[in-house]
Amino acid sequence: MLSKTLLASLGFSLLASAANAPVTINNDGQQYRAQLQPKDNTTVSGHITSYFGPGQVGVNFFVEFWGIPDDGQALSYHIHNSPVPEDGNCYSTGSHLDPYARGDATPCDIQSPQTCQVGDLSGKHGPVWAPADEGYTAIYTDWFLSNVEGEPAFFGNRSLVIHNAATNARLACGNFEVWGQ
Ligand SMILES: *[C@@H]1O[C@H](CO)[C@@H](O)[C@H](O)[C@H]1NC(C)=O
Ligand SMILES: *[C@@H]1O[C@H](CO)[C@@H](O)[C@H](O)[C@H]1NC(C)=O
Ligand SMILES: [Cu+2]
């Protein structure tokens, strides 16, 4: 027999796990691209492009970055809440897209991407490494982002920021825009 206390704690853990990001299931064919704006003080360039995921579930991403500093340090990249303003300041893009309020305190566990901030792309899919003259390319499905306007995990009106993963300095940024179609 389940005790009331046990039921209460089960209820509590169900509530706690409700903060996990749900898999998005109603995505459409709309593509978006975020292109990093050129910056005087970084060699990093590139873009990420979304395209139709498997059967409307999740969103596929094609990622390409170049000019990655050859200093043995990884780069991280995220979807940030606010668009890059006219002056191009990457520090004006606010915090990470985090509709389920995970916060920054707990690092993303790549084995449990549903517990990560939805905008933490390098946390969920791996950081960026590359030798000096070779670009970094990745293709993956993200199960938690949405390309449907109005959904909590919609990214199409947000920005992309690439950081030095160790110092968190914001190296370059750009806005998502409708792409193709
Ligand atoms: C690059 O320049 C911008 C604008 O001056 C600054 O905010 C940013 O910290 C600089 N980035 C690095 C890595 O020095
Ligand atoms: C982006 O769209 C969402 C709805 O999906 C909205 O809540 C949010 O305010 C928009 N953000 C910006 C920066 O326009
Ligand atoms: Cu970031």
GROMACS .gro file of C-alpha atoms and ligand atoms in nm:
model
  210
    1MET     CA    1   0.000   0.000   0.000
    2LEU     CA    2   0.129   0.345  -0.087
    3SER     CA    3   0.142   0.578   0.207
    4LYS     CA    4   0.017   0.932   0.182
    5THR     CA    5   0.373   1.052   0.232
    6LEU     CA    6   0.498   0.839  -0.053
    7LEU     CA    7   0.216   0.960  -0.277
    8ALA     CA    8   0.297   1.317  -0.184
    9SER     CA    9   0.664   1.268  -0.268
   10LEU     CA   10   0.574   1.098  -0.596
   11GLY     CA   11   0.352   1.393  -0.676
   12PHE     CA   12   0.637   1.624  -0.589
   13SER     CA   13   0.884   1.449  -0.817
   14LEU     CA   14   0.628   1.449  -1.099
   15LEU     CA   15   0.597   1.824  -1.053
   16ALA     CA   16   0.974   1.863  -1.046
   17SER     CA   17   1.020   1.663  -1.365
   18ALA     CA   18   0.748   1.874  -1.533
   19ALA     CA   19   1.025   2.133  -1.570
   20ASN     CA   20   1.194   1.909  -1.828
   21ALA     CA   21   1.162   2.039  -2.183
   22PRO     CA   22   0.893   1.851  -2.377
   23VAL     CA   23   0.970   1.707  -2.721
   24THR     CA   24   0.815   1.940  -2.980
   25ILE     CA   25   0.573   1.758  -3.209
   26ASN     CA   26   0.406   2.016  -3.432
   27ASN     CA   27   0.696   2.168  -3.623
   28ASP     CA   28   0.640   2.284  -3.978
   29GLY     CA   29   0.865   2.330  -4.280
   30GLN     CA   30   0.968   2.687  -4.198
   31GLN     CA   31   1.347   2.728  -4.202
   32TYR     CA   32   1.546   2.985  -4.010
   33ARG     CA   33   1.910   3.086  -4.032
   34ALA     CA   34   2.128   3.280  -3.789
   35GLN     CA   35   2.444   3.418  -3.946
   36LEU     CA   36   2.716   3.551  -3.715
   37GLN     CA   37   2.777   3.920  -3.783
   38PRO     CA   38   3.139   4.010  -3.865
   39LYS     CA   39   3.335   4.147  -3.568
   40ASP     CA   40   3.670   4.329  -3.569
   41ASN     CA   41   3.805   4.142  -3.271
   42THR     CA   42   3.726   3.781  -3.361
   43THR     CA   43   3.803   3.551  -3.651
   44VAL     CA   44   3.496   3.338  -3.579
   45SER     CA   45   3.228   3.332  -3.848
   46GLY     CA   46   2.952   3.094  -3.947
   47HIS     CA   47   2.586   3.021  -3.927
   48ILE     CA   48   2.330   2.769  -3.815
   49THR     CA   49   2.029   2.678  -4.025
   50SER     CA   50   1.720   2.489  -3.923
   51TYR     CA   51   1.527   2.258  -4.149
   52PHE     CA   52   1.243   2.012  -4.127
   53GLY     CA   53   1.287   1.750  -3.857
   54PRO     CA   54   1.174   1.390  -3.874
   55GLY     CA   55   0.794   1.392  -3.912
   56GLN     CA   56   0.738   1.734  -3.747
   57VAL     CA   57   0.909   1.605  -3.429
   58GLY     CA   58   1.202   1.823  -3.324
   59VAL     CA   59   1.396   2.048  -3.560
   60ASN     CA   60   1.705   1.962  -3.764
   61PHE     CA   61   2.006   2.192  -3.755
   62PHE     CA   62   2.300   2.236  -3.989
   63VAL     CA   63   2.590   2.410  -3.813
   64GLU     CA   64   2.903   2.558  -3.972
   65PHE     CA   65   3.167   2.771  -3.799
   66TRP     CA   66   3.504   2.890  -3.929
   67GLY     CA   67   3.800   3.087  -3.798
   68ILE     CA   68   3.797   2.906  -3.466
   69PRO     CA   69   4.098   3.024  -3.261
   70ASP     CA   70   4.373   2.763  -3.256
   71ASP     CA   71   4.435   2.800  -2.884
   72GLY     CA   72   4.299   2.464  -2.776
   73GLN     CA   73   3.994   2.622  -2.615
   74ALA     CA   74   3.642   2.506  -2.692
   75LEU     CA   75   3.367   2.741  -2.801
   76SER     CA   76   3.011   2.717  -2.678
   77TYR     CA   77   2.705   2.848  -2.862
   78HIS     CA   78   2.354   2.919  -2.749
   79ILE     CA   79   2.024   3.068  -2.853
   80HIS     CA   80   1.980   3.392  -2.658
   81ASN     CA   81   1.647   3.558  -2.585
   82SER     CA   82   1.692   3.905  -2.730
   83PRO     CA   83   1.788   3.998  -3.083
   84VAL     CA   84   2.125   4.160  -3.153
   85PRO     CA   85   2.067   4.538  -3.158
   86GLU     CA   86   2.178   4.779  -3.433
   87ASP     CA   87   2.517   4.836  -3.268
   88GLY     CA   88   2.596   4.462  -3.288
   89ASN     CA   89   2.673   4.427  -2.917
   90CYS     CA   90   2.654   4.055  -2.832
   91TYR     CA   91   2.622   4.147  -2.463
   92SER     CA   92   2.280   4.300  -2.536
   93THR     CA   93   2.122   3.968  -2.631
   94GLY     CA   94   2.013   3.880  -2.279
   95SER     CA   95   2.020   3.532  -2.135
   96HIS     CA   96   1.967   3.188  -2.286
   97LEU     CA   97   1.634   3.076  -2.426
   98ASP     CA   98   1.510   2.888  -2.119
   99PRO     CA   99   1.129   2.859  -2.128
  100TYR     CA  100   1.130   2.587  -1.859
  101ALA     CA  101   1.341   2.795  -1.621
  102ARG     CA  102   1.639   2.562  -1.565
  103GLY     CA  103   1.864   2.856  -1.492
  104ASP     CA  104   2.242   2.874  -1.540
  105ALA     CA  105   2.340   2.710  -1.210
  106THR     CA  106   2.320   2.343  -1.317
  107PRO     CA  107   2.544   2.263  -1.614
  108CYS     CA  108   2.375   2.089  -1.904
  109ASP     CA  109   2.414   1.709  -1.897
  110ILE     CA  110   2.455   1.597  -2.258
  111GLN     CA  111   2.308   1.258  -2.157
  112SER     CA  112   1.984   1.427  -2.040
  113PRO     CA  113   1.923   1.705  -2.291
  114GLN     CA  114   1.561   1.743  -2.180
  115THR     CA  115   1.694   1.886  -1.852
  116CYS     CA  116   1.909   2.149  -2.024
  117GLN     CA  117   1.820   2.504  -2.111
  118VAL     CA  118   1.642   2.474  -2.445
  119GLY     CA  119   1.877   2.733  -2.598
  120ASP     CA  120   2.197   2.557  -2.486
  121LEU     CA  121   2.292   2.405  -2.821
  122SER     CA  122   2.656   2.324  -2.739
  123GLY     CA  123   2.548   2.179  -2.404
  124LYS     CA  124   2.304   1.942  -2.575
  125HIS     CA  125   2.504   1.868  -2.891
  126GLY     CA  126   2.868   1.925  -2.799
  127PRO     CA  127   3.107   2.221  -2.799
  128VAL     CA  128   3.294   2.355  -3.101
  129TRP     CA  129   3.655   2.246  -3.153
  130ALA     CA  130   3.864   2.275  -3.465
  131PRO     CA  131   4.214   2.304  -3.596
  132ALA     CA  132   4.299   2.655  -3.720
  133ASP     CA  133   4.220   2.623  -4.088
  134GLU     CA  134   3.937   2.376  -4.079
  135GLY     CA  135   3.581   2.463  -4.011
  136TYR     CA  136   3.350   2.291  -3.768
  137THR     CA  137   3.040   2.125  -3.909
  138ALA     CA  138   2.759   1.946  -3.729
  139ILE     CA  139   2.418   1.813  -3.824
  140TYR     CA  140   2.169   1.708  -3.562
  141THR     CA  141   1.808   1.693  -3.456
  142ASP     CA  142   1.716   1.900  -3.154
  143TRP     CA  143   1.402   1.750  -3.000
  144PHE     CA  144   1.314   2.047  -2.780
  145LEU     CA  145   1.326   2.357  -3.000
  146SER     CA  146   1.023   2.471  -3.196
  147ASN     CA  147   0.996   2.653  -3.528
  148VAL     CA  148   0.630   2.737  -3.462
  149GLU     CA  149   0.572   3.099  -3.363
  150GLY     CA  150   0.411   3.136  -3.022
  151GLU     CA  151   0.542   2.803  -2.884
  152PRO     CA  152   0.750   2.839  -2.565
  153ALA     CA  153   1.057   2.692  -2.738
  154PHE     CA  154   1.020   2.900  -3.058
  155PHE     CA  155   1.364   3.026  -3.164
  156GLY     CA  156   1.288   3.203  -3.493
  157ASN     CA  157   1.287   3.554  -3.340
  158ARG     CA  158   1.590   3.503  -3.115
  159SER     CA  159   1.967   3.528  -3.159
  160LEU     CA  160   2.271   3.301  -3.177
  161VAL     CA  161   2.577   3.379  -2.962
  162ILE     CA  162   2.911   3.197  -2.977
  163HIS     CA  163   3.137   3.216  -2.671
  164ASN     CA  164   3.478   3.114  -2.550
  165ALA     CA  165   3.353   2.824  -2.336
  166ALA     CA  166   3.611   2.881  -2.060
  167THR     CA  167   3.575   3.258  -2.012
  168ASN     CA  168   3.219   3.284  -2.149
  169ALA     CA  169   3.328   3.594  -2.350
  170ARG     CA  170   3.080   3.657  -2.631
  171LEU     CA  171   3.280   3.637  -2.953
  172ALA     CA  172   3.014   3.686  -3.220
  173CYS     CA  173   2.637   3.686  -3.261
  174GLY     CA  174   2.358   3.712  -3.515
  175ASN     CA  175   1.980   3.699  -3.544
  176PHE     CA  176   1.762   3.418  -3.669
  177GLU     CA  177   1.576   3.510  -3.985
  178VAL     CA  178   1.338   3.324  -4.210
  179TRP     CA  179   1.546   3.127  -4.461
  180GLY     CA  180   1.435   2.979  -4.792
  181GLN     CA  181   1.067   2.913  -4.867
  182LIG     C1  182   3.490   4.226  -2.890
  182LIG     O1  183   3.444   4.359  -2.895
  182LIG     C2  184   3.321   4.379  -2.829
  182LIG     C3  185   3.279   4.520  -2.859
  182LIG     O2  186   3.382   4.611  -2.832
  182LIG     C4  187   3.337   4.348  -2.681
  182LIG     O3  188   3.216   4.366  -2.616
  182LIG     C5  189   3.382   4.206  -2.667
  182LIG     O4  190   3.406   4.177  -2.532
  182LIG     C6  191   3.507   4.182  -2.747
  182LIG     N1  192   3.537   4.041  -2.743
  182LIG     C7  193   3.654   3.995  -2.707
  182LIG     C8  194   3.669   3.845  -2.709
  182LIG     O5  195   3.746   4.066  -2.676
  183LIG     C1  196   0.953   3.576  -2.973
  183LIG     O1  197   0.834   3.505  -2.985
  183LIG     C2  198   0.779   3.463  -2.861
  183LIG     C3  199   0.658   3.378  -2.890
  183LIG     O2  200   0.696   3.259  -2.949
  183LIG     C4  201   0.745   3.583  -2.776
  183LIG     O3  202   0.694   3.541  -2.651
  183LIG     C5  203   0.870   3.666  -2.755
  183LIG     O4  204   0.839   3.784  -2.686
  183LIG     C6  205   0.934   3.702  -2.889
  183LIG     N1  206   1.062   3.762  -2.861
  183LIG     C7  207   1.108   3.865  -2.927
  183LIG     C8  208   1.243   3.914  -2.888
  183LIG     O5  209   1.043   3.918  -3.017
  184CU      CU  210   2.535   3.211  -2.481
   0.00000   0.00000   0.00000
